[in-house]
Coordinates of C-alpha atoms in Angstrom, one line a residue:
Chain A
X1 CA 8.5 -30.3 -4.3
X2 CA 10.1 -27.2 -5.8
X3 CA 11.1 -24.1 -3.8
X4 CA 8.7 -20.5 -4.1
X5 CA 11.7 -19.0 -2.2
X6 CA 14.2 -19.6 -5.5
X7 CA 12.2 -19.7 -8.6
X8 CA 12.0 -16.5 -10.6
X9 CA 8.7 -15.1 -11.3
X10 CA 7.8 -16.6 -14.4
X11 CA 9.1 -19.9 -12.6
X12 CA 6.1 -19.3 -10.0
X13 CA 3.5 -18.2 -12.4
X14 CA 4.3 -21.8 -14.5
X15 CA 4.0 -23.5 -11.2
X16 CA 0.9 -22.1 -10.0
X17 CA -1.3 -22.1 -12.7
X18 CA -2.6 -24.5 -14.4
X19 CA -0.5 -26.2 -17.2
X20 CA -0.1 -24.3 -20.6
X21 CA -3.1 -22.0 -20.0
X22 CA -0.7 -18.6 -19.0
X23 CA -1.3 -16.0 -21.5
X24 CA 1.6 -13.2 -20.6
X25 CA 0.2 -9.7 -21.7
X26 CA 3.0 -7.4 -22.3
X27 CA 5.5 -9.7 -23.2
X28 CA 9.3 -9.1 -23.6
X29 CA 9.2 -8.9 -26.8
X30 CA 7.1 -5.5 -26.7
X31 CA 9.8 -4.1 -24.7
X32 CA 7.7 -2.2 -22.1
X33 CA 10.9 -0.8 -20.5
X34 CA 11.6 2.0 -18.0
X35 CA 12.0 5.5 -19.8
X36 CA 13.3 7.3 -16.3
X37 CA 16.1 4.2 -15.5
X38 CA 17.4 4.9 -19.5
X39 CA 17.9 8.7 -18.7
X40 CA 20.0 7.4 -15.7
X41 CA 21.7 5.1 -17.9
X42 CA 20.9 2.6 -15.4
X43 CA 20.0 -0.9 -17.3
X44 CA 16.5 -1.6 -18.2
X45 CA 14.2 -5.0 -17.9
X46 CA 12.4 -5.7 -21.2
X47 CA 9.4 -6.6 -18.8
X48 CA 10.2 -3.7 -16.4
X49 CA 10.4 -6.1 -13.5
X50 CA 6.7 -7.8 -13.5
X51 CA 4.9 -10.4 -15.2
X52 CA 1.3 -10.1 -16.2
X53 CA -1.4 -11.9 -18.0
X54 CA -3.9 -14.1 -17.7
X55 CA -4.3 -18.2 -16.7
X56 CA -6.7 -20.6 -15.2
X57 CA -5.8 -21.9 -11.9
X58 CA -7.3 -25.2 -10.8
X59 CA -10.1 -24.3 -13.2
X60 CA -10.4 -21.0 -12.4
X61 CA -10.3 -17.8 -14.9
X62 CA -7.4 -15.4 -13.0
X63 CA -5.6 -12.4 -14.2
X64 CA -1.6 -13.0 -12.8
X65 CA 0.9 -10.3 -11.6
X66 CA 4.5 -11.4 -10.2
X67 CA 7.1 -9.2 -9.3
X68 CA 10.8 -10.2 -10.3
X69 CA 12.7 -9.8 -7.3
X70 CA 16.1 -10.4 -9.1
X71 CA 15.5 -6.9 -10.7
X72 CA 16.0 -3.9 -9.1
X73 CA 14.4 -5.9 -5.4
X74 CA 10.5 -5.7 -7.2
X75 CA 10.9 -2.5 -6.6
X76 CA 7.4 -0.2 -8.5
X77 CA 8.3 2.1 -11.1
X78 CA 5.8 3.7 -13.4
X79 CA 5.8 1.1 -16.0
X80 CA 5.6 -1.8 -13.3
X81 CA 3.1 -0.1 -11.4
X82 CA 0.9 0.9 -14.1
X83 CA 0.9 -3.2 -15.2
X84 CA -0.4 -4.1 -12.6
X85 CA -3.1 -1.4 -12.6
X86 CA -3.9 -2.8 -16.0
X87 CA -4.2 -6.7 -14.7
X88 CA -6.8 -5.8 -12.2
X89 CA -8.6 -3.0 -14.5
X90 CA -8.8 -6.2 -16.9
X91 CA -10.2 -8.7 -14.4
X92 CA -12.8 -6.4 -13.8
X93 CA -13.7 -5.3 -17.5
X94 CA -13.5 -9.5 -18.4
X95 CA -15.1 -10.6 -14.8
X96 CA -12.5 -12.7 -13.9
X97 CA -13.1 -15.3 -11.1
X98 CA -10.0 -13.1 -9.3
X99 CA -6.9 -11.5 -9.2
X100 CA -3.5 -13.4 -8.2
X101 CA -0.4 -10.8 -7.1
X102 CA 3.2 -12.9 -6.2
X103 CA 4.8 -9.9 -4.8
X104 CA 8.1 -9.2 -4.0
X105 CA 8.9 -5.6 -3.6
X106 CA 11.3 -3.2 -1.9
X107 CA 8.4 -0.4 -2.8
X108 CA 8.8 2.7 -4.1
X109 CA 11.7 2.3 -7.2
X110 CA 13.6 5.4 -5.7
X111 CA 15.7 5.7 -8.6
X112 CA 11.8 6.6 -10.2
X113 CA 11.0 8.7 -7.0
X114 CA 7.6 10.7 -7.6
X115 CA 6.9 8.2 -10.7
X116 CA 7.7 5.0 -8.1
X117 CA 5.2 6.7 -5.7
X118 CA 2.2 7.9 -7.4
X119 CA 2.6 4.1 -9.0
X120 CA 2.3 2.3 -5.8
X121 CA -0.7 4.4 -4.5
X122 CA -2.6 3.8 -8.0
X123 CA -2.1 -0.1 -7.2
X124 CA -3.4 0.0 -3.6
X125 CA -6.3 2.1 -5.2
X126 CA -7.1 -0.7 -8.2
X127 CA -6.2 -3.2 -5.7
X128 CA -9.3 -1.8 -3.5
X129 CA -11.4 -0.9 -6.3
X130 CA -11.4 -4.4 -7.7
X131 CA -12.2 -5.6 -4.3
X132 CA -15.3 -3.0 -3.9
X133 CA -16.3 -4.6 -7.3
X134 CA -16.5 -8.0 -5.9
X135 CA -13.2 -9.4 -7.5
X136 CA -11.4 -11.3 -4.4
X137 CA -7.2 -10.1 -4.8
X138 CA -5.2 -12.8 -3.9
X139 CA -1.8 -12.0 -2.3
X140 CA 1.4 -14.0 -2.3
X141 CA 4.9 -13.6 -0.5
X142 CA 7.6 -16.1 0.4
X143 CA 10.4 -14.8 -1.8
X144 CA 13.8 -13.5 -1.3
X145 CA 13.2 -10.2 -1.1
X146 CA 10.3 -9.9 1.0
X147 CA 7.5 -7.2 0.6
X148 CA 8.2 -4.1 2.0
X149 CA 7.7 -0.6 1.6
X150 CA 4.6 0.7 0.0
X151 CA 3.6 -2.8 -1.4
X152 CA 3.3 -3.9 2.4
X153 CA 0.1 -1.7 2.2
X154 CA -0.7 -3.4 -1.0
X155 CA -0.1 -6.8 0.4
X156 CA -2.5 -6.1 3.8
X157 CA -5.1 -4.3 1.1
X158 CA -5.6 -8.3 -0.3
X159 CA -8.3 -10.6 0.1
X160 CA -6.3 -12.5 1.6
X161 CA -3.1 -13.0 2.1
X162 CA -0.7 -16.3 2.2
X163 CA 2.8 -16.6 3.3
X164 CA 5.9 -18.6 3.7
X165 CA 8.0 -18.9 7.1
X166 CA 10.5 -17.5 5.0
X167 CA 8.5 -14.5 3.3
X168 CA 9.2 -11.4 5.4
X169 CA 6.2 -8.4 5.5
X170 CA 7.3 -4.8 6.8
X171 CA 6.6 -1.1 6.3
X172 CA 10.2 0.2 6.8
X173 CA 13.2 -2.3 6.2
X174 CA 15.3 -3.2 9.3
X175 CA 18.1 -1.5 7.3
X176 CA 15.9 1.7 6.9
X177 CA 15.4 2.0 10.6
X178 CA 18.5 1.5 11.6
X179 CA 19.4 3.8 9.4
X180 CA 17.2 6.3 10.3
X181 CA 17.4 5.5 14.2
X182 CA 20.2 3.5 14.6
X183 CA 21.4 0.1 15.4
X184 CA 19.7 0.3 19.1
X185 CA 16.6 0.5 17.1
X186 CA 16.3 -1.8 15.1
X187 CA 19.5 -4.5 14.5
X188 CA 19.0 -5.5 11.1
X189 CA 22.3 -7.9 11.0
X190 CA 20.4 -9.6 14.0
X191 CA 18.9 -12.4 11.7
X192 CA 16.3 -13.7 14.6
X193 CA 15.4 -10.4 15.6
X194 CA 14.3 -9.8 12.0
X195 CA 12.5 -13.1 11.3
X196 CA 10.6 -12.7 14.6
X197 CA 9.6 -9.0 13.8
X198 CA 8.4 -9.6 10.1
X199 CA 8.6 -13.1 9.4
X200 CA 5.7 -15.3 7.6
X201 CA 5.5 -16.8 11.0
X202 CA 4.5 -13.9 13.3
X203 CA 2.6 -12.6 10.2
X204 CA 0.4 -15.5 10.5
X205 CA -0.1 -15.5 14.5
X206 CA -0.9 -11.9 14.8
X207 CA -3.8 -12.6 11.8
X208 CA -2.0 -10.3 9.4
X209 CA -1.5 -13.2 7.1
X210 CA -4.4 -15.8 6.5
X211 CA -2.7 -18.5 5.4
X212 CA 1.3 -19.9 6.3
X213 CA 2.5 -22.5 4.2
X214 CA 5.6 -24.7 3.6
X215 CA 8.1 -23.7 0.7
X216 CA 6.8 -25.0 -2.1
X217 CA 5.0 -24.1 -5.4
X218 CA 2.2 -26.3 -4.9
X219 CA 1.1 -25.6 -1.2
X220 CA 1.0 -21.6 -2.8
X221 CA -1.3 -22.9 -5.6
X222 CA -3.5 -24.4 -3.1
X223 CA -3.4 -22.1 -1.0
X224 CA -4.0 -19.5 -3.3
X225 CA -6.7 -21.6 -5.3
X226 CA -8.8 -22.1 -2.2
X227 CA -9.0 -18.6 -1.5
X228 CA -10.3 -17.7 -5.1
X229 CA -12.9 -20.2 -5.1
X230 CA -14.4 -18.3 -1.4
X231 CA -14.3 -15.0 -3.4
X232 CA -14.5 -11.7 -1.9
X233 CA -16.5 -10.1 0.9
X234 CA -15.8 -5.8 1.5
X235 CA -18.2 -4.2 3.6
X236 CA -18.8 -1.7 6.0
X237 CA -19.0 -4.0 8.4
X238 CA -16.2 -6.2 7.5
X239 CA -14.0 -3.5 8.0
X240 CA -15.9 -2.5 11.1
X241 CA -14.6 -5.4 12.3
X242 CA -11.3 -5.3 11.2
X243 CA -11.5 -2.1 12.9
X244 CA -12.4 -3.5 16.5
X245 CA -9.8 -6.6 16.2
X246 CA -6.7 -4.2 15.3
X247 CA -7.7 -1.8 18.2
X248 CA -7.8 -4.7 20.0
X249 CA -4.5 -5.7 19.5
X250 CA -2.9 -2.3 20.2
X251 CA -4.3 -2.4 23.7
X252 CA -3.0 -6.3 24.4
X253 CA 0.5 -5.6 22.6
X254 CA 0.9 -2.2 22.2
X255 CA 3.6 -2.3 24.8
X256 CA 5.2 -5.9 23.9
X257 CA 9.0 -5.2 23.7
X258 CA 9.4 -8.5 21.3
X259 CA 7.2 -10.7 19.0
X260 CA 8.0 -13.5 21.7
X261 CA 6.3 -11.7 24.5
X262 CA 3.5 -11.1 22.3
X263 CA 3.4 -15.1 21.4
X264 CA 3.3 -15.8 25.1
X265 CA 0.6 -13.3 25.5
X266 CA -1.5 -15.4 22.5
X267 CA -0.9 -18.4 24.5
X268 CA 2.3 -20.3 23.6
X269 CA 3.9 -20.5 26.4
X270 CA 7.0 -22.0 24.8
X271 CA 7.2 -19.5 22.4
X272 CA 10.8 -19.9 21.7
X273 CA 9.9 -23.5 20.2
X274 CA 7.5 -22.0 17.0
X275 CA 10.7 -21.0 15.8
X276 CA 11.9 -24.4 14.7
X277 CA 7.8 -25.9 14.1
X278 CA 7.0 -26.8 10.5
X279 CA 4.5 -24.5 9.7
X280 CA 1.7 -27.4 9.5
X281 CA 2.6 -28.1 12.8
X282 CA 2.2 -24.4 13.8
X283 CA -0.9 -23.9 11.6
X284 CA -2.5 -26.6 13.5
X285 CA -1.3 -25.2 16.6
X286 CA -2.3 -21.7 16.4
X287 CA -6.1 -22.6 16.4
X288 CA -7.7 -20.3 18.7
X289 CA -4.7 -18.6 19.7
X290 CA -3.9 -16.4 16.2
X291 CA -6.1 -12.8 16.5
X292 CA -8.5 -12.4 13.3
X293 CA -11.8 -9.9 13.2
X294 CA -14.8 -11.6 14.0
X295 CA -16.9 -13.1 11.2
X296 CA -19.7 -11.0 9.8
X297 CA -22.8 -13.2 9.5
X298 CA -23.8 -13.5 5.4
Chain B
X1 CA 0.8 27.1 6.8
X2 CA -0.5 26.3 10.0
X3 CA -3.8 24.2 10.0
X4 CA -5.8 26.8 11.5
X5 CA -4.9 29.2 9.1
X6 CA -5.7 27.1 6.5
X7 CA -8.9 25.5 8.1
X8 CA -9.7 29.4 8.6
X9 CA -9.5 30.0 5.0
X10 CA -11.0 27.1 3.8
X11 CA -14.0 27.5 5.9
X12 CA -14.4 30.8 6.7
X13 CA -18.3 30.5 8.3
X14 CA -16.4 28.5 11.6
X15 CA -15.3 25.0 11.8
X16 CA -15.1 23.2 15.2
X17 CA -11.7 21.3 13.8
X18 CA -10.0 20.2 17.2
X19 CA -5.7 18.9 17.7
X20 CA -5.6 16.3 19.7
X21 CA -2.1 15.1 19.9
X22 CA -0.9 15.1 16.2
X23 CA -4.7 14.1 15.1
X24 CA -7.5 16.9 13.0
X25 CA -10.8 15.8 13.4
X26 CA -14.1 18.2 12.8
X27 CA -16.1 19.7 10.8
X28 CA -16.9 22.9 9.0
X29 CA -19.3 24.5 6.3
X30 CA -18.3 24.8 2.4
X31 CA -21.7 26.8 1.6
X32 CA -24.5 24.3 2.5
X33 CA -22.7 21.3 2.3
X34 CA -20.5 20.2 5.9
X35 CA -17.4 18.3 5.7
X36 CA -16.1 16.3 8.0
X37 CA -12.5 17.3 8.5
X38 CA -10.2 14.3 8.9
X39 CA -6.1 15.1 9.4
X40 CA -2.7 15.9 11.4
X41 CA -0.5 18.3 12.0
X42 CA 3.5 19.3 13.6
X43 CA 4.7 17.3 10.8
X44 CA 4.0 14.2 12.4
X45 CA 5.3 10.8 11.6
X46 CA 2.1 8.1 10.9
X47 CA 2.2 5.4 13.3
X48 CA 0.0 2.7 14.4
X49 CA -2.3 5.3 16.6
X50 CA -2.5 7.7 14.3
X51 CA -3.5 5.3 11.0
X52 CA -5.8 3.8 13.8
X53 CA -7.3 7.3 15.2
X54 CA -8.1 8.4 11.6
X55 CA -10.0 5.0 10.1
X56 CA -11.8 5.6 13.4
X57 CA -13.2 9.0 12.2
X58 CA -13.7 8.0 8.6
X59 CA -15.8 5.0 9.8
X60 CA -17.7 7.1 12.5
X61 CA -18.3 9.8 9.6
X62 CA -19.6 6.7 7.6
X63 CA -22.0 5.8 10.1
X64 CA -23.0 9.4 11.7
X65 CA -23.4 11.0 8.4
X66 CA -23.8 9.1 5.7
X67 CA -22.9 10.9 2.5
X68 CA -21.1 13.5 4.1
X69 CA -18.0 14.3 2.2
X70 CA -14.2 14.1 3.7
X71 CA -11.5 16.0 4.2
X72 CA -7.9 14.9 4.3
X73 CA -5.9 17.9 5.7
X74 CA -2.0 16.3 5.8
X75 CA 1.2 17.9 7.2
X76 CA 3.1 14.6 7.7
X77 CA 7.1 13.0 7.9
X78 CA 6.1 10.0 6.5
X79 CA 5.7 6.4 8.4
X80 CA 6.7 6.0 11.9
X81 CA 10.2 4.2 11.7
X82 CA 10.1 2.1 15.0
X83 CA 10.7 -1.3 15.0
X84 CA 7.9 -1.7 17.4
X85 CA 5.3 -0.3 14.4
X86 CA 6.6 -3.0 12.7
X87 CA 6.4 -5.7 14.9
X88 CA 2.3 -4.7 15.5
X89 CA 2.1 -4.7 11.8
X90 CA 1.9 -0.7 10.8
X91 CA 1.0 -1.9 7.2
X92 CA -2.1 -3.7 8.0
X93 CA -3.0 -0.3 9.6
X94 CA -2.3 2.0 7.2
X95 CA -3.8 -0.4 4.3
X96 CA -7.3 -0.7 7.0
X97 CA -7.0 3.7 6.9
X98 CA -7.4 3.2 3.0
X99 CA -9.7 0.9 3.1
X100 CA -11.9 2.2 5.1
X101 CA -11.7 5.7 2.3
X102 CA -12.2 3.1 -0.1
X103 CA -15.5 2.4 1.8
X104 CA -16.3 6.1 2.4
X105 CA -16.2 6.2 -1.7
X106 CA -18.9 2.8 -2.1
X107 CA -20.8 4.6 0.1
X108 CA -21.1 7.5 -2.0
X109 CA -18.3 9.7 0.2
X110 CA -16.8 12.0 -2.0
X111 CA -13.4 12.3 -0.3
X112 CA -10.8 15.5 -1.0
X113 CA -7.2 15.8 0.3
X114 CA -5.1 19.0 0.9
X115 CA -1.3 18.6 2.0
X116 CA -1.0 22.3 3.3
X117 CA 2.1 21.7 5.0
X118 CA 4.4 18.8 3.7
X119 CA 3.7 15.6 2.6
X120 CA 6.1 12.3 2.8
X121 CA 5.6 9.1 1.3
X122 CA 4.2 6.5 3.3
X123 CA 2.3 9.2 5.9
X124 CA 0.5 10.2 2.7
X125 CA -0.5 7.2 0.6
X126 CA -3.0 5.8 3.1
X127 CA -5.2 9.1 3.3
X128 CA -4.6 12.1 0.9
X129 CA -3.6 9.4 -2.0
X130 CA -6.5 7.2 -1.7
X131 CA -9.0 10.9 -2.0
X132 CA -10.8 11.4 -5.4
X133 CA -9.0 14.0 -5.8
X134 CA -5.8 15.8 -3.6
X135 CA -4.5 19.2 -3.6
X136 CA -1.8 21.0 -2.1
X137 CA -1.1 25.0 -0.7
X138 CA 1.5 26.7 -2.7
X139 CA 4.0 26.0 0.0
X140 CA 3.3 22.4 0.7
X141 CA 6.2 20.2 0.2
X142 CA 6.2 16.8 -1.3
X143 CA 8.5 14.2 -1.5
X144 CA 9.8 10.6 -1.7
X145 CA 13.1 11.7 -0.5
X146 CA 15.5 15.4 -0.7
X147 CA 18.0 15.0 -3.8
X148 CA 21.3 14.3 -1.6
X149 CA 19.5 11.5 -0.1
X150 CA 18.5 9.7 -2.8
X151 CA 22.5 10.5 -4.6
X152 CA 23.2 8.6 -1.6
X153 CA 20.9 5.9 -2.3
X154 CA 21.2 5.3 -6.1
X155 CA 24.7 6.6 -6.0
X156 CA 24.4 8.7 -9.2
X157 CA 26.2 11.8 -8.4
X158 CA 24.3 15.1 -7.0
X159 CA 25.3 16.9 -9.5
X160 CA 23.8 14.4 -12.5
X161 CA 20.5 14.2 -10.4
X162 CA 20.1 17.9 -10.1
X163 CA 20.6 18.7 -13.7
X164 CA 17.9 16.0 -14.8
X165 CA 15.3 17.6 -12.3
X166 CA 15.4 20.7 -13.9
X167 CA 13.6 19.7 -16.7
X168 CA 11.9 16.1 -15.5
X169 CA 9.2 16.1 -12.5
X170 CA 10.3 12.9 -11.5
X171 CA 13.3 13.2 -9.9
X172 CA 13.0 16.7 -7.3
X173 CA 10.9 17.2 -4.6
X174 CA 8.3 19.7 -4.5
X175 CA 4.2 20.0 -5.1
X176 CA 4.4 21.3 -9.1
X177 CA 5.7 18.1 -9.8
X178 CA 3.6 16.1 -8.4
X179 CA 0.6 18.5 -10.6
X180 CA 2.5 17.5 -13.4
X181 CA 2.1 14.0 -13.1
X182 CA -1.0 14.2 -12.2
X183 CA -1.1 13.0 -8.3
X184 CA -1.9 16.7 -7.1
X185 CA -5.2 18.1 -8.8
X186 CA -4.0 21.5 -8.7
X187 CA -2.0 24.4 -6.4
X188 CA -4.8 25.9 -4.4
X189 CA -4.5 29.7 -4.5
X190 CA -6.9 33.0 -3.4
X191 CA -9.9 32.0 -2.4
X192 CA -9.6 28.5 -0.9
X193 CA -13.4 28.1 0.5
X194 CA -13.9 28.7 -3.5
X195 CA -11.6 26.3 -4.9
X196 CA -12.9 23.6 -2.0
X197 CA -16.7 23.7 -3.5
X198 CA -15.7 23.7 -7.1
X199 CA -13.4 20.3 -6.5
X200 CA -16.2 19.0 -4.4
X201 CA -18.0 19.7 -8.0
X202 CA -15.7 18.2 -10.1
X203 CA -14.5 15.0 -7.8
X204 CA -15.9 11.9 -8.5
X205 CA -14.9 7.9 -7.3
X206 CA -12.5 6.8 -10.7
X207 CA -8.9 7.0 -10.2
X208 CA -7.8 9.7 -13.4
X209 CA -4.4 10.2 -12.2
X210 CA -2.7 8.7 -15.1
X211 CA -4.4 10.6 -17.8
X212 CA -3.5 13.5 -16.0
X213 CA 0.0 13.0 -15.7
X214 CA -0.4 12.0 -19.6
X215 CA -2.2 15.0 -20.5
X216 CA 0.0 17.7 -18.3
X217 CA 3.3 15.9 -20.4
X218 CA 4.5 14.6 -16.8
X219 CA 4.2 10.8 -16.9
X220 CA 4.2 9.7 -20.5
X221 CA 3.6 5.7 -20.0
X222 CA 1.1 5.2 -17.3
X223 CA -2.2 5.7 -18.6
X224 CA -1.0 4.1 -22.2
X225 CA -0.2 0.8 -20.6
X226 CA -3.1 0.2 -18.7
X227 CA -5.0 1.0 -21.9
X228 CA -2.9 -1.7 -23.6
X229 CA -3.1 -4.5 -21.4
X230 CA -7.0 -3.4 -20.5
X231 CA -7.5 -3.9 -24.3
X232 CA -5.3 -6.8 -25.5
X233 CA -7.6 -9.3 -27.2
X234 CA -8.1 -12.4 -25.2
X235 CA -5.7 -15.2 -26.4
X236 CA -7.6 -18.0 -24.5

């Protein structure tokens, strides 16, 4: 069993896909580097951060993105961004069976402001647009770094979306709100506090994840795999749906002081305990209890 | 500018544009075509509600009058920095605001956006970003974050970033960039009824905000990569 929570991108890509059959498009060696980091003098990434190209995956013709949290935090930049515009442009163009995105982001690459910005809004766009076009978008986090920022939008504009215990999904950092609103706000040295507020786990149980897995490269590739093969379905009415559920929750938790409260409101009563369940054991737990839209008949 | 100002100028036959709390919602003529008028207002930071409140009238518009295009009018702070947004999950509702434009669009919406106020990154990407096309008042203010603030963040010295935005878009605040790099259509001048029926013209549901910024000089790269990896040849 290998970690997803250590390995580098290109270490998750190799151990998702299916052996030898990654093609990386924009490789290092083009040097697709950063033009607004070298005006800063700041150092550059030959790959700008994120690794693209295409693979098969249990059989399966995908295009790949994976965001390198080891530089600059996976945070989007215009080069970044506009690769992974390109991978799901291409999926469409060579009707891919879908799109894969390991992502690990801070959002916006502040040190690329405006650039960072208008970059992350083009990806949410392609990421819909490929959707609208059939093509199912396949989300991944459980890394260091979590997801955060502008690419949370990106993440919750997937398919579908698996997670880790250990990957972490949020709007605005714990840091950034303390920051902004201070340590009464939002603790972010408080370590549980976090994990319960934007950990894989409550992710999963409040239905803004679809799948929770163990650490490991293979229960992502199955994960992920599984979720190509039942494609994509953007409607009207799906989103109707989603519509109704997230109103839904606002009224049941909109005053919940802690994601415990709202775990005891779901139905756990000892909703201390999911913290130390394996997330099997939590998967098969969750059952009924986890809030998803309702299914739109086919 | 104040909404109704603007909403005065923009449709100057009546509109029946109501505030409710920080939420725009209505409608008004542009010569025989009605928008629906989707937006907010007292620089509000987008939170859960608000996301919520507009996917609501996007998907009612959807319904009600199918065809019909949008509006995006946005004065906003940004994203709602409470750690109870979080916990509810704001980015699953900001991403369901976009993708319910993105809807609007498949069902042959053509959706605008106007910041006539000020725009700030998150309380922007979800509406205004996802339009067809987006536009912005002469004073409208954009931004990721003011110059001091991101010194602070990056720590490269005030002085070093202020210098490099003279000449680069990237870097400073403020609308003409963001026409530069081809995120803003265009500064909206005179006759704004005018300029909303010729973008209603011109909009249409592909994403050209790269070759913009290419072909106004602002963002050099952008449009250039996606052509390249688009177009490599297969290596399979």
């Amino acid at each position: 069993m290998r970690t997803y929570y250590e390995a580098t991108a290109r270490k998750r890509i190799e151990g998702i896909v299916d052996a030898d059959t990654f093609r990386e498009l924009l490789p290092p060696t083009e040097r697709t580097v950063s033009p607004h980091l070298k005006v800063l003098d700041l150092p550059v990434a030959f790959d700008d951060g994120v690794i693209i190209g295409s693979a098969r995956l249990q059989g399966q013709r995908i295009l790949i993105g994976a965001q390198e949290g080891g530089f600059m935090g996976g945070a989007v930049g215009e080069v970044h961004g506009a690769k992974l515009v390109g991978v799901l442009e291409r999926a469409i163009r060579h009707r891919a069976d879908g799109v894969v995105l390991l992502l690990e982001s801070g959002g916006v690459r502040l040190q690329e402001a405006n650039a960072g910005l208008i970059a992350v809004s083009e990806v949410i766009r392609a990421i819909l647009a490929a959707r609208a076009a059939g093509m199912p978008v396949i989300g991944a986090i459980g890394g260091q770094y979590g997801c955060f920022g502008g690419m949370s939008i990106a993440a919750a504009c997937c398919t579908h979306l698996v997670m880790s215990e250990e990957g972490r999904l949020g709007l605005s950092g714990p840091e950034v709100i303390e920051t902004a609103r201070g340590v009464e706000e939002f603790d972010s040295r408080d370590r549980a506090l976090v994990w319960r507020t934007t950990g894989g786990k409550h992710r999963y149980l409040l239905g803004d994840c679809d799948a929770l897995v163990e650490d490991n490269l293979e229960a992502f590739r199955d994960a992920i795999a599984q979720a190509v093969r039942a494609g994509e379905r953007f409607s009207l009415e799906t989103v109707e749906r989603e519509h109704a559920m997230l109103e839904r929750r606002l009224e049941r938790f909109g005053t919940a002081p802690d994601a415990a409260d709202i775990w005891r409101m779901l139905g756990f009563p000892e909703a201390e305990r999911l913290q130390v369940l394996p997330a099997h054991e939590l998967v098969a737990l969750a059952g009924v209890h986890r809030t998803v839209p309702s299914p739109v008949e086919s | 500018m104040q909404w109704q100002q603007a909403a005065k100028a923009l449709f100057p036959q009546g509109h029946d544009i109501v505030e409710e709390g920080s939420l725009l919602r209505g409608s008004g003529p542009c010569g025989d075509v009605v928008f629906a008028v989707i937006g907010s207002t007292h620089h509000t930071e987008v939170g859960v509600e608000l996301a919520l409140d507009m996917a609501a009238e996007v998907l009612r518009t959807v319904r009600e009058h199918p065809g019909r295009p949008i509006l995006f009018l946005i004065d906003t702070e940004g994203q709602r920095l409470r750690r109870r947004d979080e916990l509810l999950g704001i980015n699953r509702y900001m991403a369901h605001l976009a993708k319910c434009v993105e809807i609007a669009r498949t069902h042959r919406h053509r959706v605008l956006g106007l910041v006539y106020d000020q725009a700030l990154s998150g309380g922007f990407i979800p509406n205004a970003m996802m339009a067809d096309l987006c536009a912005a008042l002469p004073d409208a203010q954009i931004r990721v974050m003011n110059l001091p603030a991101m010194a602070r963040v990056t720590r490269i010295p005030l002085e070093r970033l202020q210098v490099l935005a003279l000449d680069s878009p990237v870097f400073a605040p403020g609308a003409e960039n963001f026409v530069r790099m081809g995120a803003i259509d265009a500064i909206w001048e005179g006759d704004l009824a005018a300029r909303l029926g010729q973008a209603l013209a011109r909009a249409d549901p592909h994403d050209h905000r790269r070759e913009l910024g290419e072909a106004r000089g602002g963002r050099a790269l952008a449009a250039s990569i996606v052509r390249r990896v688009i177009d490599a040849a297969a290596s399979e």
